[in-house]
XYZ file of C-alpha atoms in Angstrom:
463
model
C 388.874 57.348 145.180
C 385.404 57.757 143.593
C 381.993 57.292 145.421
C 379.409 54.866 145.169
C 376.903 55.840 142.768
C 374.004 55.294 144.643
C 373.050 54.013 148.131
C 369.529 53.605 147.231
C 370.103 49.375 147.758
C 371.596 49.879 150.667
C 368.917 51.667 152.467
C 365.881 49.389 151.202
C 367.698 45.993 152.072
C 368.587 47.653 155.872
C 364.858 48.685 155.738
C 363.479 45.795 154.903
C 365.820 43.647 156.863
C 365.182 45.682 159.887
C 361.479 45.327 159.553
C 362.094 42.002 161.448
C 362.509 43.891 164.511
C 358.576 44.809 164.199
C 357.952 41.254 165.026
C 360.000 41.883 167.710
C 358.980 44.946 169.308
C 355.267 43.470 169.090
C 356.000 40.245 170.880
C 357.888 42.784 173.711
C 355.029 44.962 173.903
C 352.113 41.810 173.427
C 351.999 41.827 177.062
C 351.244 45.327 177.796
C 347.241 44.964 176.066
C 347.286 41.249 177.223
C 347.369 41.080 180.352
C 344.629 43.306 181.390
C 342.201 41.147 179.003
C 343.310 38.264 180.826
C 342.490 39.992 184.510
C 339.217 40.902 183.477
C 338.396 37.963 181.874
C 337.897 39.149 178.231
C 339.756 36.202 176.407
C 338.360 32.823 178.324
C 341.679 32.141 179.320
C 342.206 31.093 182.924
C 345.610 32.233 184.217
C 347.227 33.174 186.907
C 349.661 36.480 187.991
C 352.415 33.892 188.159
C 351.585 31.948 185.361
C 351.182 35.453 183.519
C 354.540 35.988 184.731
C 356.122 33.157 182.258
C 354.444 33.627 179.446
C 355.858 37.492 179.465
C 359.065 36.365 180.680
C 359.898 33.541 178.666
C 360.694 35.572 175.230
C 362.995 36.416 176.361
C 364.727 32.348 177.110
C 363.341 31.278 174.197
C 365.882 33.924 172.374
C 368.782 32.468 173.902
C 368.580 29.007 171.757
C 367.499 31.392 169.158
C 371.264 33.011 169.600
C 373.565 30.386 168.935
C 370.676 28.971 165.757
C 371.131 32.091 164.553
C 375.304 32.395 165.008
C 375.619 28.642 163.237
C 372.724 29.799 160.321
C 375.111 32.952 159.835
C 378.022 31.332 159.450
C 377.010 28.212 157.684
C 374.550 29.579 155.803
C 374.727 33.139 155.268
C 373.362 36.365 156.709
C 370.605 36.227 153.999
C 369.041 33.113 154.813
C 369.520 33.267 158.180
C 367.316 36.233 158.344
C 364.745 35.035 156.409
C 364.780 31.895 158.833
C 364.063 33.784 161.890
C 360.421 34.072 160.661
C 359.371 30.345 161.027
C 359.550 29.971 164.672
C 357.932 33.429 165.260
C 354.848 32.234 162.764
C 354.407 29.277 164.710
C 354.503 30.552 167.425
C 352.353 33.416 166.882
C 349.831 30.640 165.409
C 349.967 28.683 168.933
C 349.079 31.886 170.601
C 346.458 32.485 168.396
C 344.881 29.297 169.294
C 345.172 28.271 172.946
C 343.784 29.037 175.846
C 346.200 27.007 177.384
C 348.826 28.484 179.927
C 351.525 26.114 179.135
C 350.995 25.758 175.366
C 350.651 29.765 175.989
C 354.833 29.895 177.121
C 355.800 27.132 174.537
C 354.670 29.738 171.800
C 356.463 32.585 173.340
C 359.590 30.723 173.364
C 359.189 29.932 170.005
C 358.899 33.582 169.356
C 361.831 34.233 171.165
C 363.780 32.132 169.437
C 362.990 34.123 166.334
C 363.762 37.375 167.803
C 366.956 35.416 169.306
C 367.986 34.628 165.669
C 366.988 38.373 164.444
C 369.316 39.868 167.025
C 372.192 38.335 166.474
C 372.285 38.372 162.450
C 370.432 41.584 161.880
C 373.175 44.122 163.116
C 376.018 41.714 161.147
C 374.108 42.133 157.727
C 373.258 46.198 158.451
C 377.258 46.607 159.380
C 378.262 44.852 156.566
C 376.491 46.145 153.798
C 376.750 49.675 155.113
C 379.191 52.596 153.847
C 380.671 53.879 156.801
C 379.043 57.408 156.302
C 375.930 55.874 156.894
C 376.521 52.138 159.405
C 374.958 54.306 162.797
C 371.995 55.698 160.924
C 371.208 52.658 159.340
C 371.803 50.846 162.381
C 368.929 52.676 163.741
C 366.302 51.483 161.413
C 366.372 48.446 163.949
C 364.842 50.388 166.942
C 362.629 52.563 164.890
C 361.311 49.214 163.244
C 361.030 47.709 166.668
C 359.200 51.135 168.117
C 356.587 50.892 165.141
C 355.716 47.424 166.074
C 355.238 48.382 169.606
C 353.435 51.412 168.700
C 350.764 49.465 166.815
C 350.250 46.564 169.808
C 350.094 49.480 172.038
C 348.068 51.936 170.064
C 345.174 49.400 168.559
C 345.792 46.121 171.341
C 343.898 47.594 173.956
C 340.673 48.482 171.649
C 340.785 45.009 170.117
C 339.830 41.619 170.682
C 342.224 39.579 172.077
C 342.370 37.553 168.953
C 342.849 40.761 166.627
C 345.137 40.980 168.737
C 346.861 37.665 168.491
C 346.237 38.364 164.685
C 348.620 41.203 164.150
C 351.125 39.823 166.088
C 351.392 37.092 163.355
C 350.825 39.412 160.450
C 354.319 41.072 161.142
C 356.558 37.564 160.817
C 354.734 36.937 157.787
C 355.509 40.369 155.883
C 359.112 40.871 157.109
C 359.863 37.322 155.397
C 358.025 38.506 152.406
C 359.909 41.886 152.025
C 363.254 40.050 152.759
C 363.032 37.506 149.798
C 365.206 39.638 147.316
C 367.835 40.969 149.907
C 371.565 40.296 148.527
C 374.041 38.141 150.419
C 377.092 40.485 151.990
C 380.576 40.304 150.667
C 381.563 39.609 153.198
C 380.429 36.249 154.198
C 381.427 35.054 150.626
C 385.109 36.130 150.665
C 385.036 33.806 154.273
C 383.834 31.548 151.958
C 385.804 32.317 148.813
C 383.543 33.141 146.538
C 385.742 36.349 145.366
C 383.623 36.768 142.167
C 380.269 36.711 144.209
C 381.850 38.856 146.678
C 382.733 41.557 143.961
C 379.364 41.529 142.169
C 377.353 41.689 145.309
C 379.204 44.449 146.598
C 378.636 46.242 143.060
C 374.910 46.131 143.592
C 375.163 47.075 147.256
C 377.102 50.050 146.483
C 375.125 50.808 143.564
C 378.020 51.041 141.400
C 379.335 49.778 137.632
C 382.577 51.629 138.018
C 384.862 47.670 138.414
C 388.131 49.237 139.220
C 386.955 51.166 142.297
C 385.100 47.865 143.475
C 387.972 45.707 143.035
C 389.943 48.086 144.992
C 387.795 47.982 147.626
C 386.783 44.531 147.519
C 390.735 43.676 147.479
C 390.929 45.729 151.225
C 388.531 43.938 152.529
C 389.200 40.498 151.392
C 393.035 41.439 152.636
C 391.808 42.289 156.252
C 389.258 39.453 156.480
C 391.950 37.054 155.367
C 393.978 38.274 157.882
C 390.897 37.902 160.692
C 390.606 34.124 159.059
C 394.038 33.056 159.919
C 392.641 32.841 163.573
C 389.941 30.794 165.083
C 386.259 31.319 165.410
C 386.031 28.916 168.195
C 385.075 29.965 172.183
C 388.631 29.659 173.042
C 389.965 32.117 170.330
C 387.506 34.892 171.391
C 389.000 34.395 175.421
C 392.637 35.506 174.377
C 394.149 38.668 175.654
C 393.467 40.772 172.060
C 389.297 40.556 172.763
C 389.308 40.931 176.171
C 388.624 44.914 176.101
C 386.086 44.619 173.328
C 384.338 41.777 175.748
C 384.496 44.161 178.848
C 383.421 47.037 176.398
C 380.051 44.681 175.176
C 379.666 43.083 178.533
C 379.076 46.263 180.251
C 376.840 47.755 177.095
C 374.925 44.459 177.760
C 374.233 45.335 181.189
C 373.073 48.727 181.100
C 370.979 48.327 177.930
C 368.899 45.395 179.708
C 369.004 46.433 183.393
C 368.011 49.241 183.755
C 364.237 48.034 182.980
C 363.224 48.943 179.587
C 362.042 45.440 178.430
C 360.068 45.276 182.030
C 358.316 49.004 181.412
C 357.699 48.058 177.621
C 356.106 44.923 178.369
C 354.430 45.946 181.905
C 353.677 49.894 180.872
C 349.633 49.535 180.885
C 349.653 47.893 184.048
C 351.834 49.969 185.833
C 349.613 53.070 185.594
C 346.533 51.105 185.529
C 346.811 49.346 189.123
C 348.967 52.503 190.231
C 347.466 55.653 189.511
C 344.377 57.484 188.166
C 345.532 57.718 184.939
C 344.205 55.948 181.451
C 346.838 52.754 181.431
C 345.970 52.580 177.675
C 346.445 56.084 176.990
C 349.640 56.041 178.451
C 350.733 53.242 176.308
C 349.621 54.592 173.331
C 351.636 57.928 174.111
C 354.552 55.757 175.248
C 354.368 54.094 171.586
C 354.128 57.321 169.810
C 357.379 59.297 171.820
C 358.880 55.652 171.445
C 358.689 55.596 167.688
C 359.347 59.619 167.433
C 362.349 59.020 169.543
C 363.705 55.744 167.293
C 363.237 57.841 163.963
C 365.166 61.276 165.727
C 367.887 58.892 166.739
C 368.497 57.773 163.355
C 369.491 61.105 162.333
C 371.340 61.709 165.335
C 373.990 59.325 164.678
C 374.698 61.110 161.078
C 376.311 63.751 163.455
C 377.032 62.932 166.392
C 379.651 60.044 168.109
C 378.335 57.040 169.128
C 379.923 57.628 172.229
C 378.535 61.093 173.251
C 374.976 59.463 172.496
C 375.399 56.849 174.785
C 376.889 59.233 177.685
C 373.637 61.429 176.970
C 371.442 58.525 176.542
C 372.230 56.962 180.148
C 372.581 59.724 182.395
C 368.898 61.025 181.499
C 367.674 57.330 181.513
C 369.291 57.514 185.319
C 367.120 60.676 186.048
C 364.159 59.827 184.271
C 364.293 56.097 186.403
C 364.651 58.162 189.459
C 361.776 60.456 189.460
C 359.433 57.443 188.396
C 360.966 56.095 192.046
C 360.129 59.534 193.784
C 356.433 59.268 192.303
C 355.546 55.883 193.946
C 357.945 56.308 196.887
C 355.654 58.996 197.632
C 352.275 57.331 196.659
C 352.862 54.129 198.299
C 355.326 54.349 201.065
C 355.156 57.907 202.294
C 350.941 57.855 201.586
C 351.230 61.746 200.828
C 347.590 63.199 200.962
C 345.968 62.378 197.945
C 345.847 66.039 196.813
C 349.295 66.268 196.380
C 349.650 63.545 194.072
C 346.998 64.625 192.536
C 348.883 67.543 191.795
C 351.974 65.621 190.885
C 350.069 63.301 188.337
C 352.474 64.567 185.378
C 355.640 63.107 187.340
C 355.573 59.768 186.422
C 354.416 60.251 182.752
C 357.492 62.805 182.163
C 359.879 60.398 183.804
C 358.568 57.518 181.695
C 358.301 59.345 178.242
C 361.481 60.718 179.614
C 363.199 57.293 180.122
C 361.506 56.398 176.468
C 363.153 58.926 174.708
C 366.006 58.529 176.183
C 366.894 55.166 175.933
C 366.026 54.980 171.842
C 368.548 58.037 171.497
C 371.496 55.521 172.614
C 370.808 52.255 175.039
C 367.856 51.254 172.938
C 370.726 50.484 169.780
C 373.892 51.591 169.817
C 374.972 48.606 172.191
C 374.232 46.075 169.047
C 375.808 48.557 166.771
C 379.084 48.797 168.700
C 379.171 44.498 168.949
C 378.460 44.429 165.392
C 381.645 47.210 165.046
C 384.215 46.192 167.353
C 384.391 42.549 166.821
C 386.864 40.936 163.607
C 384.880 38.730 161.539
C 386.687 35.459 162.456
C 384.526 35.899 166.112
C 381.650 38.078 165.034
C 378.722 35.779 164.827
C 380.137 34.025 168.042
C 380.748 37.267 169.890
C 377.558 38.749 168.736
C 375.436 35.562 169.863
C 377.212 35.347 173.319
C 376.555 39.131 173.703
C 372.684 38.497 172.712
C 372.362 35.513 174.955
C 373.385 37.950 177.495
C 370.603 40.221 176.662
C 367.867 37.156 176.835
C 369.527 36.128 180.502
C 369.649 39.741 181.814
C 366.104 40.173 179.992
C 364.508 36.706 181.797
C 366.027 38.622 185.270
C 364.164 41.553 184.756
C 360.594 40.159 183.539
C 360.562 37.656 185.503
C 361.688 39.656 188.843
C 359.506 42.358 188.182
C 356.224 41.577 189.608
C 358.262 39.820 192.265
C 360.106 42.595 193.603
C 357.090 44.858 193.345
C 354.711 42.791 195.580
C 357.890 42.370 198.175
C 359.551 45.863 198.123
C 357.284 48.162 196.208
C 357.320 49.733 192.862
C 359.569 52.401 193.525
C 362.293 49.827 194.857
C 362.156 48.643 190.684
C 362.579 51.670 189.232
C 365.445 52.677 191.926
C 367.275 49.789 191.507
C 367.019 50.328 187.268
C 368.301 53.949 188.155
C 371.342 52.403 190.253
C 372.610 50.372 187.083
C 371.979 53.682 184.818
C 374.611 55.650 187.299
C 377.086 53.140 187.344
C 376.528 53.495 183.732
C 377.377 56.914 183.218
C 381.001 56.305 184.597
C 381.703 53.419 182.733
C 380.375 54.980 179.297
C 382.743 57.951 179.620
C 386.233 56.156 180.840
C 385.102 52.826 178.989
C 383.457 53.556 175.465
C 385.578 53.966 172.314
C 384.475 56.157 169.443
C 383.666 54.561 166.264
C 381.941 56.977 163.848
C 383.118 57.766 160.884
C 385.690 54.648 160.383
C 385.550 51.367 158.270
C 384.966 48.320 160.112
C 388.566 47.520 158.981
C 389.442 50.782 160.776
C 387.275 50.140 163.773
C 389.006 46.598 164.339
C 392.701 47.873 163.831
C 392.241 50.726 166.633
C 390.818 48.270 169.242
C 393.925 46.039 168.639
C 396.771 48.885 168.750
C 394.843 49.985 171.880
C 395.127 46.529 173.267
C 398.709 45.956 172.493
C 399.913 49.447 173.615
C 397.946 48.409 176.998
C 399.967 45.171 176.810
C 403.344 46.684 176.310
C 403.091 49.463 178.796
């Protein structure tokens, strides 16, 4: 069976698509430069800790309406449109932002923007899986959390050295260009053989595959329009995804879910500045900027990673030194704040918390940062994808509200080293479930993927 020609479309459409998670990385990380300017009174705004609170928090709700708009835009309208859509709420958002100096209007426009990073998330990983060759799904995969690194780099890295509408400004700039780059994207195949469009099907798969050679592409376009037939004889409705042949992949993304969101990383990305600026005698803005810079570093070596090795053994790697990293960030302020160790020792251990955090950073982009949307993008048929993939990411936004909105909460009450212990705790419990739990899935079609899930479950049925 001969190869695709080229794979050159392939890569700039899952660049370019991907590029959406800029947006979102810089709305995630918007709070880390903010928030200072608002304490000492550099944008005119008058707001309060709790009030401050909501507007970081409340991304992260605003993406779960953006979840099921972006499940019904997939399906009814195609991946393509869908993620060109997730740009208008973000823009106006961003623009309300940009104006006000109002707290509520402040949260309004940072639900907005979550429900364009709610959209993003759910269709993003469908459209990267789908167009992908198997050889290279993971690695392209990744160009999500390197995208979403480089927008969190540049909030971090320029934010706290600009005005606080520069600021404000860049933000916007980033759901403007990711629309503009995604204007000439092809549809999937996909979605038009659900449709039965087998003609458009075949010549957009030609062009994604960069190929002329028709016999090989109907021969592969006739495999997958055979298996997605198949996945089309059975519902895409709520109760179709509860029967007995999903539960395992639900347990399997359920429990992803929970250790890619608990165990803090939205909370550090957004609070980062603020944590070593109130907490210790180090730069809060140099910190950020180095946290942007390993973040980004890490996101680009993890794309290469996942050329050669199993999602699987990057996710066991990936949460076990998260778990560590979590836990000496505890030690540090245990130490600081409830021991009150002379000063001179701390002084000494000054490097601790910045190793743990960089630590946790690079870490977490190497397999919890991605490979949990990968694997839901993977392991679900297409008859439930889009609704499986937007339950999954409304999961995210809930777990994601928890843990901004906690955060300062459970600081003030139980100290800072109580947050960091209890992200650690979720990371353990993480490390078992990865390696009894967590099914391989490099180097197989999605077709392949699917069919080894189901023989799993019905051998587990039969025993």
């Amino acid at each position: 069976m001969s190869q695709p020609k080229s794979r050159k479309v392939q890569y700039l459409a899952g660049l370019c698509v991907s590029f959406a998670f800029t947006f979102t990385g810089a709305v995630i990380s918007w709070p880390s430069p903010a928030l200072p300017k608002f304490i000492y009174g550099d944008t005119g705004i008058n707001i309060t800790d709790e009030q401050s609170s909501w507007v970081v928090s409340l991304a992260a709700l605003g993406a779960l309406p953006g979840c099921y708009i972006g499940k019904e835009l997939s399906d009814r309208a195609g991946r393509r449109l869908t993620v060109l859509s997730a740009s208008l709420p973000g823009f106006l958002g961003a623009v309300i932002i940009l104006v006000t100096k109002n707290p509520i209007l402040m949260c309004i426009a940072r639900v907005l923007m979550g429900i364009g990073n709610g959209i993003t998330a759910v269709v993003t990983m469908i459209y990267l899986t789908e167009i992908a060759d198997k050889e290279i799904r993971g690695s392209l995969g990744m160009f999500v959390q390197v995208m979403n690194n480089t927008g969190s780099l540049v909030v971090y890295s320029v934010g706290p050295f600009v005005s606080y509408t520069s600021l404000n400004l860049i933000v916007l700039s980033f759901s403007l260009f990711f629309a503009i780059i995604c204007l000439w994207i092809p549809e999937t195949p996909y979605y038009h053989l659900v449709n039965g469009r087998l003609a458009e099907a075949k010549k957009q798969f030609m062009i994604i595959k960069g190929t002329k050679n028709e016999t090989w592409a109907n021969e592969q376009v006739d495999v997958i329009r055979a298996h997605v037939q198949e996945n089309m004889e059975n519902k895409t409705t709520l109760m179709e995804l509860t029967k007995m042949k999903y539960r395992k992949t639900i347990y399997i993304i359920a429990g992803l879910k929970v250790l890619q969101y608990m165990t803090g990383s939205l909370a550090i990305q957004s609070y980062v500045e603020m944590i070593f600026r109130r907490n210790t005698g180090i730069s809060g803005p140099l910190v950020s900027i180095l946290y942007g810079i390993v973040q980004l570093g890490a996101g680009i070596t993890a794309t290469f990673l996942c050329r050669y090795f199993g999602r699987r053994i990057l996710l066991f790697i990936s949460t076990f030194g998260v778990a560590i990293s979590l836990t000496l960030v505890g030690v540090y302020f245990f130490l600081l704040s409830s021991l009150e160790v002379n000063s001179e020792i701390m002084k000494s251990l000054w490097l601790l918390p910045i190793i743990g955090v960089l630590s946790f950073n690079i870490l977490y982009a190497v397999g919890l940062g991605n490979i949990p949307y990968i694997l839901q993008a993977e392991l679900f048929p297409i008859n439930v994808k889009s609704l499986a993939s937007s339950i999954a990411t409304m999961m995210a936004c809930i777990f994601n509200f928890i843990v901004t909105k906690l955060y300062q909460s459970v600081k003030d009450a139980f100290g800072l080293y109580t947050v960091f212990w209890l992200f650690a705790s979720v990371a353990y419990i993480g490390v078992f479930f990865t390696y009894f739990f967590v099914p391989e899935t490099k180097g197989k079609t999605l077709e392949e993927v699917q069919d080894n899930i189901q023989s799993d479950e019905v051998e587990r049925l039969n025993k």
